[in-house]
């Protein structure tokens, strides 16, 4: 799937490869992220989500392929481009000896534009004690602080690597609300990786599925939900072992019945199944989590 | 405690290449001890052995102790220590075996080479190893300075260290008591680790979470917590840093290089302010110990020994302090590289910030030397060497800076330590050689080529190091 870059694209990735020693992590990733979208990057553990995000930010070098962020190569991003992006890593590393307030001031001092009011508001909202030493914060508090630091300069592109992994449910909800607020700004683009599909469903308008080092799906969340379905097929006669449905992600056969998850339930597939097997076909909608599980089913 | 369990715990050490490297160096230092051993060893011979051959062996013994201590702390400051059956006992047994084996072998070698009692040698090594292990576990300043005093005492005051060994050798009961104390320290250490629980402030794994990889993910988190605890507990560092931060933000210069340098010094907690007095004090102490109170220092080996020690021991310390900090700073660099600066500017900033740290050390070093010339009158017989010495010290720091910047790019404490351990004595030796040549040929005849070589070398190192840094992946 090669995605083309348009004037409205903030991030464009073409045939990107990255390996660590013998292990190929990214194997031809193509992705184009339009301005103003909220994209959830979904993938199993060790699928390469963090690696991809780090390549996008120039923290890692790609072995092959091309990436453009704000029309620049990530490895040599200009100061202007960097001023327009914010990043929260999975593992937050901040100077442990500094106090929370000092950490915010320190980060602010590097940016030409810093919204101190927003940073203060977020510190209050997330109840981060300004006088506490950063190293003594809990992982959840640390994650929140990292978010404050990433949002303070009101970046046009916000890249978040598992941003809610360490947050409690209340903080997660607050965070998602903040993401939505941030996303409402017209030019703002958010790319975040997560395992928590319910959070992704709540805020993302697009989803990119990373599997085996490649993007296997990238489109609107609605499109994904419309195309991936589970079919419950009940035929009049016993289904053969060779029973197969085009585009099936998983097939379970038991006598006259079959349970099939398909990547694309459109294009007359259901009518064709009904006609060919003289079968009743029930179509089940799937949650994003179910879709994720079906798409990663190896059996 | 099955043999398999012991074997599995032992493998936590032996599967590391670094462990074998240390063992190899340790065995090497043991071979140095008996070199030139004499049969009827007199006290001056023992002093000679202490002064010239004991240092590396004691250094490795302390290092081994520190590794065992840090490894134990990393294992015990972890829920596994409480949840896995017989975890604690097995780890302590393996650690105790390593300590005992190292002590027995080290002491045997010193006893044979120095013709002193095995018990005396064992008490010395056990004290050093246990002080190292204790420091590895609890960062005890007292033990760290005890180890430093004893190890560097072999060079600075070999007569006293030899006297101590001789006294212990002559008094078996005292030696036995010292060995008993060392073993008691081992038992107490084990007991404290066994009792360690999450609610204790000492639970955090202090500097490294893994003794083998100081910059791992967990290590960075541990580092943050440890830093906070140290600063929060300190009555000097914490408040002083708060004041400095307040001052910086009050008078923050306009955006530009000065502002960024100030901010990068701030990120380092203005650490040079805290270790510079130690560097100064160390130099004054070495001068004080080596300078005869009345008689001027004559030409010959005596003052060259002083020059070597000043150019080696404090120099090593001066490189370890900023170097160690910069390696520990690695996990923060990914985030900082995304601050609005181009890559080359960011790398240049790092280079300049580290240069400021090393320059601070060089200035303190030179200031301490000049102060000592003013304080200790017998040094006046060496005063004609002072200008050349200062220039050569600055050259030494200049070259060391580039080496340090290059080493830090490997993100490894081991690479840093190995580099400093090799570079410090070599550069000190070269400095002495240049000074000696300057005396024979005239200072200008030597300083000219040295400065030219330094400029050329620094230029080459600049290109190589900057190229390497610009290609380094910070993620």
Short mmCIF file of C-alpha atoms in Angstrom, two decimals, chain A residues 95, chain B residues 257 260-261 264-265 326 329-330 332-333 336-337 341 343-357 401 405 408 466 469 474:
data_model
loop_
_atom_site.label_atom_id
_atom_site.label_comp_id
_atom_site.label_asym_id
_atom_site.label_seq_id
_atom_site.Cartn_x
_atom_site.Cartn_y
_atom_site.Cartn_z
CA UNK A 95 15.97 15.39 35.18
CA UNK B 257 24.16 30.43 22.59
CA UNK B 260 21.49 27.59 25.86
CA UNK B 261 24.82 27.04 27.58
CA UNK B 264 22.61 23.05 29.77
CA UNK B 265 24.72 23.81 32.83
CA UNK B 326 27.55 13.01 30.43
CA UNK B 329 22.80 12.21 30.56
CA UNK B 330 22.30 10.06 27.48
CA UNK B 332 17.71 12.71 28.31
CA UNK B 333 19.30 13.55 24.97
CA UNK B 336 16.41 17.42 24.20
CA UNK B 337 17.37 16.78 20.58
CA UNK B 341 17.61 23.38 17.15
CA UNK B 343 21.06 18.58 14.60
CA UNK B 344 24.48 20.13 14.03
CA UNK B 345 23.71 23.04 16.33
CA UNK B 346 22.47 20.63 18.98
CA UNK B 347 25.62 18.51 18.78
CA UNK B 348 27.80 21.63 18.86
CA UNK B 349 25.88 22.73 21.93
CA UNK B 350 26.62 19.44 23.62
CA UNK B 351 30.28 19.71 22.66
CA UNK B 352 30.50 23.22 24.02
CA UNK B 353 28.64 22.38 27.21
CA UNK B 354 31.01 19.50 27.90
CA UNK B 355 33.95 21.72 27.00
CA UNK B 356 32.80 24.13 29.70
CA UNK B 357 32.76 21.30 32.23
CA UNK B 401 38.29 16.73 26.32
CA UNK B 405 33.51 13.67 24.02
CA UNK B 408 30.70 9.55 25.71
CA UNK B 466 31.64 15.59 15.39
CA UNK B 469 28.13 12.40 17.04
CA UNK B 474 19.78 9.40 20.10
#
